[in-house]
Amino acid sequence: MRRLLAGLHPAETAHLLESLPPTERKICWPLINPDLRGDVLSYIGEEVRTDLMTEMDTADLINATEDLDTDDIADILQDLPDHIVHEVLRAMDSQHRRRVEAVLAFDEDSAGGLMNTDVITVRTDITLEVVLRYLRMLGELPENTDSLYVVDHDDHYLGTLRLSQVVSRSRSLLVSEAMSHQVDPIPANMSDRDVARRFEKHDLISAPVIDKDNHLLGRITIDDVVDVIRDEAEHSMLSMAGLGEDEDTFAPVRRSVNRRSVWLGVNLLTAFLASWVIGLFDTTIQKQVALAVLMPIVASMGGIAGSQTLTLVIRSMALGQINDKNQRWLLRKEFLVGASNGIIWAVAIAIVTVIWFNSLSLGVLIGTAIVINLIAAALAGVTIPLTLKRIGIDPALSGSVLLTTVTDVIGFTAFLGFASMFIV
Amino acid sequence: MRRLLAGLHPAETAHLLESLPPTERKICWPLINPDLRGDVLSYIGEEVRTDLMTEMDTADLINATEDLDTDDIADILQDLPDHIVHEVLRAMDSQHRRRVEAVLAFDEDSAGGLMNTDVITVRTDITLEVVLRYLRMLGELPENTDSLYVVDHDDHYLGTLRLSQVVSRSRSLLVSEAMSHQVDPIPANMSDRDVARRFEKHDLISAPVIDKDNHLLGRITIDDVVDVIRDEAEHSMLSMAGLGEDEDTFAPVRRSVNRRSVWLGVNLLTAFLASWVIGLFDTTIQKQVALAVLMPIVASMGGIAGSQTLTLVIRSMALGQINDKNQRWLLRKEFLVGASNGIIWAVAIAIVTVIWFNSLSLGVLIGTAIVINLIAAALAGVTIPLTLKRIGIDPALSGSVLLTTVTDVIGFTAFLGFASMFIV
């Protein structure tokens, strides 16, 4: 087993650990080469990582984090208690410590928290020949270095000098002539999602990070951004089921029970609300039991149609596609889609109902309720996430609960209410 | 407006177009500088892109695709009818055409379809000094070039020479001494998702693509992979609502109605199945109308619990975390989570029911049904996606329909069935 593990890339070891149930995970972890543990940790999702780190003592942690990139170290340290962070930092040499502290000073979810501080800087007034000599003197360049950054005496960011320019342009050219301004520097307090969006939009590989006075602080490379992009894209799906972004599929039973039961409890409230609405019409149902048989159809069609609209709107909001101008257009569109699909399926359901229960009025009743509920679902699917966002609540997390409440209540009220008025 | 558009980066123009309703989109498109249209198209999602391209004549298309990277051209051409592709290809110079044709020969969703063919190759037996002279002679390097590829006389791939090595190592070193084998070349027929996973795992920026005889065909850079990662991560969420991966939020009403109504129809079948189950117990409901009031709670709690399990399992499957060994563990875990949450909420719901309807037996009944349904939901949440995958059906698309069917049928049967046996 130990031999098998030794042959794996740290990323593969991380993947293996994430796919193991907790007991096996704990057996496997000590078998991993201590020098590689830091690397492995940097590839593991937050939840599993925290579990593994609680098993390590401080000496292990110091050993494991020794050879990592500053952003990876900062990322790992952020999950630990302060006194351990302090000890790990104390064990580093002062240059290294200063770098890690610089990254730790920023929020984990900001450009500063994503960045690496191991940049190579050059001045404007030297030639590419001198740059080449300088690089050769440095020897090994930091991993994934594709650009050097141009700064002045006070470390103000001036421009980017790509390695592809250094090797392809004339050696007598000055840095100031060969550098580019194509990539805007990223402010350290920009959120990681905005950073990801900028990388995606402009097909960036790396970008410089600056403070508010335009001092160069570090660089972000795309391999760090890829994780943000995946997390962001998965966030909506997991939130809509009441799950966390970093949820460990192989978490211990007790932890999963605690987390998920909260979500079930929230949903139970909406289920009771729906029951209460039905309860208002219990005498109607007693007289015409077919209503009880058919009512789940009304609620379920509304729920499905609403969640289609909701999913699309939440995704478009995450991609930044929705603005004040197109909101009204979208609301009108979804209204028309809801009404059209409502009419199409109302007719189909009405026909089945008439045949099944041999009652024309029951068919007209359920058809009407379906049209009303699908329109309500479409409107709720647009307005709920927009409103939640405006008041600062994550639409992916609470949107689906609210939507189901709306479609259940409106569906049952329309169906049973009309029944009590016109049929029974 | 035209001036505003001229000031935008093509990626921003693309984003703007994607955020516009269809009519405005069609008004806006002709205002965009024809030379930039190709660039803009390469940033737009497939659905919107196809719409825009149907408005362009062949001359426009030739003009727009002229200056693009080969992979972007291939990507765009793949959406067009064959005779137009043929004409666009004929307008290119022969070298360019050969490159585009090389990419077009591969499936859009494979490494070959993602790759760029503009690689720079060098031989093993020259020094870095000669490499530098060669690069300087070439002038401008292809965008995002961070590595050169080392090949033999027959274009067999031998290794990668990073630019960071070229600039930092001694000029008298041979290419064979400075090149690295760290990155495994990617076979052209590897699926784009496997390519994405490999880039993510190994934090790659670029990688060479080879054919089955180890000939170098091109390179893949991470900016092309980022789109695959986002699509893959969003795929599950959109599929679970019956939506397509590239769904345009601002698609015309008619198109949205057609697409979504299919999904509603599929779900209607499961809703009718649930109704049929309820119909089996209509006399029971007539005698005890509280059953009709409470039955949505049983179904809804099962649906929520099941979709939590389903979402986690689908995501873990997409990440390749689930294998034969941990399946049984996962099934056992979800069984325990379902049973625990079932018991917790069964007690809560039973208490509310006893108080509400002043009936102990109704409380016991609904509690029992909840436990049964939550266990069934957990087991279905694990086994449905695994089974679907085994028989080659996308679990994200059909999983949630099947799951709801299971939880509705088992929930209603348990609740109403026990009621008919013991209470009424």
Short mmCIF file of N, CA and C in Angstrom, two decimals, chain A residues 275-391:
data_model
loop_
_atom_site.label_atom_id
_atom_site.label_comp_id
_atom_site.label_asym_id
_atom_site.label_seq_id
_atom_site.Cartn_x
_atom_site.Cartn_y
_atom_site.Cartn_z
N SER A 275 -50.09 21.66 3.84
CA SER A 275 -51.11 20.84 4.49
C SER A 275 -52.22 21.70 5.10
N TRP A 276 -51.81 22.80 5.68
CA TRP A 276 -52.77 23.69 6.30
C TRP A 276 -53.75 24.23 5.25
N VAL A 277 -53.20 24.58 4.07
CA VAL A 277 -54.06 25.05 2.98
C VAL A 277 -55.06 23.95 2.60
N ILE A 278 -54.56 22.72 2.48
CA ILE A 278 -55.46 21.61 2.13
C ILE A 278 -56.53 21.44 3.22
N GLY A 279 -56.07 21.56 4.47
CA GLY A 279 -56.98 21.40 5.60
C GLY A 279 -58.15 22.36 5.57
N LEU A 280 -57.93 23.55 4.98
CA LEU A 280 -59.01 24.53 4.87
C LEU A 280 -60.17 23.99 4.04
N PHE A 281 -59.85 23.03 3.18
CA PHE A 281 -60.89 22.52 2.27
C PHE A 281 -61.26 21.08 2.56
N ASP A 282 -61.11 20.65 3.82
CA ASP A 282 -61.30 19.22 4.10
C ASP A 282 -62.72 18.74 3.84
N THR A 283 -63.71 19.62 4.09
CA THR A 283 -65.10 19.18 3.81
C THR A 283 -65.33 19.01 2.31
N THR A 284 -64.69 19.90 1.52
CA THR A 284 -64.81 19.78 0.06
C THR A 284 -64.24 18.44 -0.40
N ILE A 285 -63.05 18.10 0.14
CA ILE A 285 -62.40 16.85 -0.27
C ILE A 285 -63.26 15.65 0.12
N GLN A 286 -63.87 15.74 1.31
CA GLN A 286 -64.68 14.61 1.77
C GLN A 286 -65.84 14.35 0.81
N LYS A 287 -66.40 15.44 0.27
CA LYS A 287 -67.52 15.28 -0.66
C LYS A 287 -67.06 14.76 -2.02
N GLN A 288 -65.87 15.13 -2.40
CA GLN A 288 -65.40 14.76 -3.75
C GLN A 288 -63.95 14.26 -3.61
N VAL A 289 -63.76 12.98 -3.36
CA VAL A 289 -62.44 12.46 -3.03
C VAL A 289 -61.49 12.49 -4.23
N ALA A 290 -62.03 12.61 -5.43
CA ALA A 290 -61.18 12.73 -6.62
C ALA A 290 -60.23 13.92 -6.51
N LEU A 291 -60.65 14.95 -5.76
CA LEU A 291 -59.79 16.12 -5.56
C LEU A 291 -58.49 15.72 -4.88
N ALA A 292 -58.58 14.85 -3.88
CA ALA A 292 -57.38 14.41 -3.17
C ALA A 292 -56.48 13.60 -4.09
N VAL A 293 -57.12 12.84 -4.97
CA VAL A 293 -56.34 12.03 -5.90
C VAL A 293 -55.56 12.90 -6.89
N LEU A 294 -56.20 13.97 -7.35
CA LEU A 294 -55.61 14.80 -8.41
C LEU A 294 -54.71 15.93 -7.91
N MET A 295 -54.89 16.32 -6.65
CA MET A 295 -54.19 17.54 -6.23
C MET A 295 -52.65 17.47 -6.32
N PRO A 296 -52.02 16.29 -6.12
CA PRO A 296 -50.55 16.30 -6.27
C PRO A 296 -50.10 16.68 -7.68
N ILE A 297 -50.95 16.43 -8.70
CA ILE A 297 -50.56 16.77 -10.06
C ILE A 297 -50.40 18.28 -10.21
N VAL A 298 -51.36 19.03 -9.66
CA VAL A 298 -51.31 20.49 -9.76
C VAL A 298 -50.04 21.02 -9.11
N ALA A 299 -49.75 20.53 -7.88
CA ALA A 299 -48.58 21.03 -7.16
C ALA A 299 -47.30 20.63 -7.86
N SER A 300 -47.23 19.38 -8.33
CA SER A 300 -45.98 18.90 -8.90
C SER A 300 -45.65 19.58 -10.22
N MET A 301 -46.66 19.81 -11.09
CA MET A 301 -46.38 20.51 -12.35
C MET A 301 -45.89 21.94 -12.08
N GLY A 302 -46.49 22.59 -11.10
CA GLY A 302 -46.03 23.94 -10.76
C GLY A 302 -44.60 23.93 -10.26
N GLY A 303 -44.30 22.94 -9.41
CA GLY A 303 -42.95 22.85 -8.86
C GLY A 303 -41.90 22.63 -9.94
N ILE A 304 -42.20 21.75 -10.88
CA ILE A 304 -41.24 21.44 -11.95
C ILE A 304 -41.03 22.66 -12.85
N ALA A 305 -42.13 23.27 -13.29
CA ALA A 305 -42.01 24.44 -14.18
C ALA A 305 -41.27 25.57 -13.47
N GLY A 306 -41.61 25.79 -12.20
CA GLY A 306 -40.95 26.86 -11.45
C GLY A 306 -39.47 26.60 -11.29
N SER A 307 -39.09 25.35 -11.04
CA SER A 307 -37.68 25.09 -10.80
C SER A 307 -36.87 25.19 -12.09
N GLN A 308 -37.52 24.99 -13.25
CA GLN A 308 -36.80 25.24 -14.50
C GLN A 308 -36.45 26.71 -14.63
N THR A 309 -37.46 27.57 -14.40
CA THR A 309 -37.20 29.01 -14.48
C THR A 309 -36.17 29.42 -13.44
N LEU A 310 -36.36 28.94 -12.20
CA LEU A 310 -35.45 29.31 -11.12
C LEU A 310 -34.01 28.92 -11.43
N THR A 311 -33.81 27.70 -11.92
CA THR A 311 -32.46 27.23 -12.22
C THR A 311 -31.80 28.11 -13.28
N LEU A 312 -32.54 28.43 -14.33
CA LEU A 312 -31.99 29.29 -15.38
C LEU A 312 -31.63 30.67 -14.86
N VAL A 313 -32.54 31.24 -14.06
CA VAL A 313 -32.30 32.60 -13.57
C VAL A 313 -31.10 32.62 -12.61
N ILE A 314 -31.02 31.63 -11.72
CA ILE A 314 -29.90 31.59 -10.79
C ILE A 314 -28.58 31.45 -11.54
N ARG A 315 -28.57 30.62 -12.57
CA ARG A 315 -27.34 30.46 -13.34
C ARG A 315 -26.98 31.76 -14.06
N SER A 316 -27.98 32.40 -14.68
CA SER A 316 -27.68 33.64 -15.39
C SER A 316 -27.22 34.73 -14.44
N MET A 317 -27.78 34.73 -13.21
CA MET A 317 -27.33 35.71 -12.23
C MET A 317 -25.88 35.45 -11.86
N ALA A 318 -25.52 34.17 -11.68
CA ALA A 318 -24.14 33.84 -11.32
C ALA A 318 -23.18 34.25 -12.43
N LEU A 319 -23.65 34.19 -13.68
CA LEU A 319 -22.79 34.57 -14.80
C LEU A 319 -22.85 36.08 -15.06
N GLY A 320 -23.63 36.78 -14.24
CA GLY A 320 -23.70 38.23 -14.39
C GLY A 320 -24.45 38.68 -15.63
N GLN A 321 -25.38 37.84 -16.12
CA GLN A 321 -26.08 38.19 -17.35
C GLN A 321 -27.34 39.00 -17.11
N ILE A 322 -27.78 39.08 -15.85
CA ILE A 322 -29.07 39.74 -15.61
C ILE A 322 -28.85 41.14 -15.06
N ASN A 323 -29.49 42.10 -15.69
CA ASN A 323 -29.37 43.48 -15.25
C ASN A 323 -30.75 44.14 -15.25
N ASP A 324 -30.78 45.40 -14.83
CA ASP A 324 -32.08 46.07 -14.68
C ASP A 324 -32.86 46.11 -15.99
N LYS A 325 -32.12 46.21 -17.09
CA LYS A 325 -32.80 46.38 -18.38
C LYS A 325 -33.49 45.12 -18.85
N ASN A 326 -32.79 43.97 -18.69
CA ASN A 326 -33.40 42.77 -19.27
C ASN A 326 -34.31 42.02 -18.29
N GLN A 327 -34.41 42.49 -17.04
CA GLN A 327 -35.29 41.82 -16.06
C GLN A 327 -36.74 41.81 -16.50
N ARG A 328 -37.20 42.97 -16.97
CA ARG A 328 -38.62 43.04 -17.37
C ARG A 328 -38.89 42.16 -18.57
N TRP A 329 -37.92 42.16 -19.51
CA TRP A 329 -38.08 41.30 -20.68
C TRP A 329 -38.18 39.83 -20.24
N LEU A 330 -37.30 39.46 -19.29
CA LEU A 330 -37.26 38.08 -18.83
C LEU A 330 -38.56 37.69 -18.13
N LEU A 331 -39.08 38.61 -17.32
CA LEU A 331 -40.32 38.34 -16.61
C LEU A 331 -41.46 38.12 -17.61
N ARG A 332 -41.51 38.96 -18.64
CA ARG A 332 -42.53 38.84 -19.67
C ARG A 332 -42.36 37.52 -20.42
N LYS A 333 -41.11 37.20 -20.73
CA LYS A 333 -40.86 35.95 -21.45
C LYS A 333 -41.31 34.75 -20.63
N GLU A 334 -40.90 34.71 -19.36
CA GLU A 334 -41.23 33.54 -18.54
C GLU A 334 -42.75 33.45 -18.33
N PHE A 335 -43.41 34.62 -18.23
CA PHE A 335 -44.87 34.64 -18.14
C PHE A 335 -45.47 33.94 -19.36
N LEU A 336 -44.97 34.30 -20.55
CA LEU A 336 -45.50 33.71 -21.78
C LEU A 336 -45.19 32.22 -21.86
N VAL A 337 -43.95 31.85 -21.44
CA VAL A 337 -43.59 30.43 -21.46
C VAL A 337 -44.49 29.66 -20.48
N GLY A 338 -44.68 30.22 -19.28
CA GLY A 338 -45.52 29.57 -18.28
C GLY A 338 -46.96 29.43 -18.77
N ALA A 339 -47.49 30.51 -19.36
CA ALA A 339 -48.87 30.47 -19.85
C ALA A 339 -49.01 29.45 -20.98
N SER A 340 -48.06 29.45 -21.92
CA SER A 340 -48.14 28.53 -23.05
C SER A 340 -48.06 27.08 -22.57
N ASN A 341 -47.05 26.77 -21.77
CA ASN A 341 -46.94 25.41 -21.27
C ASN A 341 -48.11 25.06 -20.38
N GLY A 342 -48.62 26.05 -19.63
CA GLY A 342 -49.79 25.83 -18.81
C GLY A 342 -50.97 25.38 -19.66
N ILE A 343 -51.21 26.10 -20.75
CA ILE A 343 -52.37 25.77 -21.61
C ILE A 343 -52.18 24.39 -22.26
N ILE A 344 -50.96 24.15 -22.79
CA ILE A 344 -50.70 22.86 -23.44
C ILE A 344 -51.00 21.70 -22.49
N TRP A 345 -50.43 21.75 -21.30
CA TRP A 345 -50.56 20.62 -20.38
C TRP A 345 -51.90 20.61 -19.65
N ALA A 346 -52.51 21.80 -19.50
CA ALA A 346 -53.85 21.85 -18.92
C ALA A 346 -54.82 21.05 -19.77
N VAL A 347 -54.71 21.23 -21.09
CA VAL A 347 -55.60 20.50 -22.00
C VAL A 347 -55.35 18.99 -21.85
N ALA A 348 -54.08 18.60 -21.87
CA ALA A 348 -53.76 17.17 -21.77
C ALA A 348 -54.28 16.58 -20.47
N ILE A 349 -54.02 17.28 -19.37
CA ILE A 349 -54.44 16.76 -18.06
C ILE A 349 -55.96 16.74 -17.96
N ALA A 350 -56.60 17.77 -18.50
CA ALA A 350 -58.07 17.83 -18.45
C ALA A 350 -58.67 16.64 -19.19
N ILE A 351 -58.12 16.33 -20.34
CA ILE A 351 -58.66 15.20 -21.12
C ILE A 351 -58.55 13.90 -20.32
N VAL A 352 -57.36 13.65 -19.76
CA VAL A 352 -57.16 12.43 -18.96
C VAL A 352 -58.15 12.40 -17.79
N THR A 353 -58.30 13.57 -17.14
CA THR A 353 -59.19 13.63 -15.98
C THR A 353 -60.65 13.33 -16.36
N VAL A 354 -61.10 13.93 -17.46
CA VAL A 354 -62.47 13.72 -17.90
C VAL A 354 -62.71 12.23 -18.15
N ILE A 355 -61.73 11.59 -18.82
CA ILE A 355 -61.87 10.16 -19.11
C ILE A 355 -61.83 9.33 -17.81
N TRP A 356 -60.88 9.65 -16.95
CA TRP A 356 -60.67 8.88 -15.72
C TRP A 356 -61.87 8.97 -14.78
N PHE A 357 -62.32 10.21 -14.53
CA PHE A 357 -63.38 10.39 -13.52
C PHE A 357 -64.75 10.65 -14.14
N ASN A 358 -64.78 10.63 -15.47
CA ASN A 358 -66.04 10.83 -16.17
C ASN A 358 -66.76 12.11 -15.69
N SER A 359 -65.99 13.19 -15.57
CA SER A 359 -66.58 14.43 -15.06
C SER A 359 -65.96 15.61 -15.81
N LEU A 360 -66.79 16.27 -16.62
CA LEU A 360 -66.29 17.40 -17.39
C LEU A 360 -65.83 18.53 -16.48
N SER A 361 -66.64 18.81 -15.43
CA SER A 361 -66.31 19.95 -14.58
C SER A 361 -64.98 19.74 -13.86
N LEU A 362 -64.66 18.50 -13.48
CA LEU A 362 -63.39 18.21 -12.83
C LEU A 362 -62.22 18.48 -13.80
N GLY A 363 -62.45 18.15 -15.07
CA GLY A 363 -61.43 18.40 -16.08
C GLY A 363 -61.18 19.90 -16.25
N VAL A 364 -62.27 20.68 -16.37
CA VAL A 364 -62.12 22.13 -16.51
C VAL A 364 -61.43 22.71 -15.27
N LEU A 365 -61.81 22.20 -14.11
CA LEU A 365 -61.25 22.69 -12.85
C LEU A 365 -59.74 22.48 -12.79
N ILE A 366 -59.28 21.25 -13.06
CA ILE A 366 -57.84 21.00 -12.94
C ILE A 366 -57.07 21.74 -14.02
N GLY A 367 -57.66 21.86 -15.22
CA GLY A 367 -57.00 22.62 -16.29
C GLY A 367 -56.78 24.07 -15.88
N THR A 368 -57.82 24.69 -15.32
CA THR A 368 -57.70 26.08 -14.87
C THR A 368 -56.62 26.22 -13.80
N ALA A 369 -56.62 25.28 -12.84
CA ALA A 369 -55.64 25.35 -11.75
C ALA A 369 -54.21 25.19 -12.29
N ILE A 370 -54.04 24.32 -13.28
CA ILE A 370 -52.70 24.12 -13.87
C ILE A 370 -52.21 25.40 -14.54
N VAL A 371 -53.09 26.05 -15.33
CA VAL A 371 -52.68 27.29 -16.01
C VAL A 371 -52.27 28.34 -14.98
N ILE A 372 -53.11 28.52 -13.96
CA ILE A 372 -52.80 29.51 -12.91
C ILE A 372 -51.48 29.18 -12.23
N ASN A 373 -51.27 27.90 -11.88
CA ASN A 373 -50.08 27.55 -11.13
C ASN A 373 -48.81 27.65 -11.97
N LEU A 374 -48.90 27.31 -13.25
CA LEU A 374 -47.69 27.42 -14.08
C LEU A 374 -47.30 28.88 -14.33
N ILE A 375 -48.30 29.76 -14.43
CA ILE A 375 -47.97 31.18 -14.57
C ILE A 375 -47.36 31.70 -13.26
N ALA A 376 -47.97 31.33 -12.15
CA ALA A 376 -47.42 31.76 -10.84
C ALA A 376 -46.01 31.23 -10.67
N ALA A 377 -45.78 29.98 -11.08
CA ALA A 377 -44.46 29.37 -10.94
C ALA A 377 -43.42 30.14 -11.75
N ALA A 378 -43.79 30.53 -12.99
CA ALA A 378 -42.86 31.25 -13.85
C ALA A 378 -42.51 32.61 -13.24
N LEU A 379 -43.54 33.32 -12.77
CA LEU A 379 -43.29 34.64 -12.19
C LEU A 379 -42.46 34.52 -10.91
N ALA A 380 -42.79 33.51 -10.08
CA ALA A 380 -42.03 33.31 -8.85
C ALA A 380 -40.59 32.91 -9.16
N GLY A 381 -40.42 32.10 -10.21
CA GLY A 381 -39.07 31.65 -10.59
C GLY A 381 -38.16 32.81 -10.98
N VAL A 382 -38.75 33.91 -11.48
CA VAL A 382 -37.93 35.08 -11.82
C VAL A 382 -37.80 36.02 -10.63
N THR A 383 -38.95 36.31 -9.97
CA THR A 383 -38.90 37.36 -8.94
C THR A 383 -38.24 36.91 -7.64
N ILE A 384 -38.42 35.64 -7.26
CA ILE A 384 -37.82 35.20 -5.98
C ILE A 384 -36.30 35.35 -5.96
N PRO A 385 -35.56 34.81 -6.95
CA PRO A 385 -34.11 34.97 -6.87
C PRO A 385 -33.66 36.43 -6.96
N LEU A 386 -34.35 37.23 -7.79
CA LEU A 386 -33.96 38.63 -7.92
C LEU A 386 -34.17 39.37 -6.60
N THR A 387 -35.30 39.09 -5.94
CA THR A 387 -35.58 39.76 -4.67
C THR A 387 -34.60 39.31 -3.59
N LEU A 388 -34.36 38.01 -3.53
CA LEU A 388 -33.42 37.50 -2.52
C LEU A 388 -32.06 38.15 -2.68
N LYS A 389 -31.63 38.27 -3.93
CA LYS A 389 -30.31 38.86 -4.15
C LYS A 389 -30.29 40.30 -3.69
N ARG A 390 -31.39 41.01 -3.98
CA ARG A 390 -31.45 42.43 -3.61
C ARG A 390 -31.33 42.60 -2.10
N ILE A 391 -31.94 41.68 -1.32
CA ILE A 391 -31.84 41.82 0.14
C ILE A 391 -30.67 41.02 0.71
#
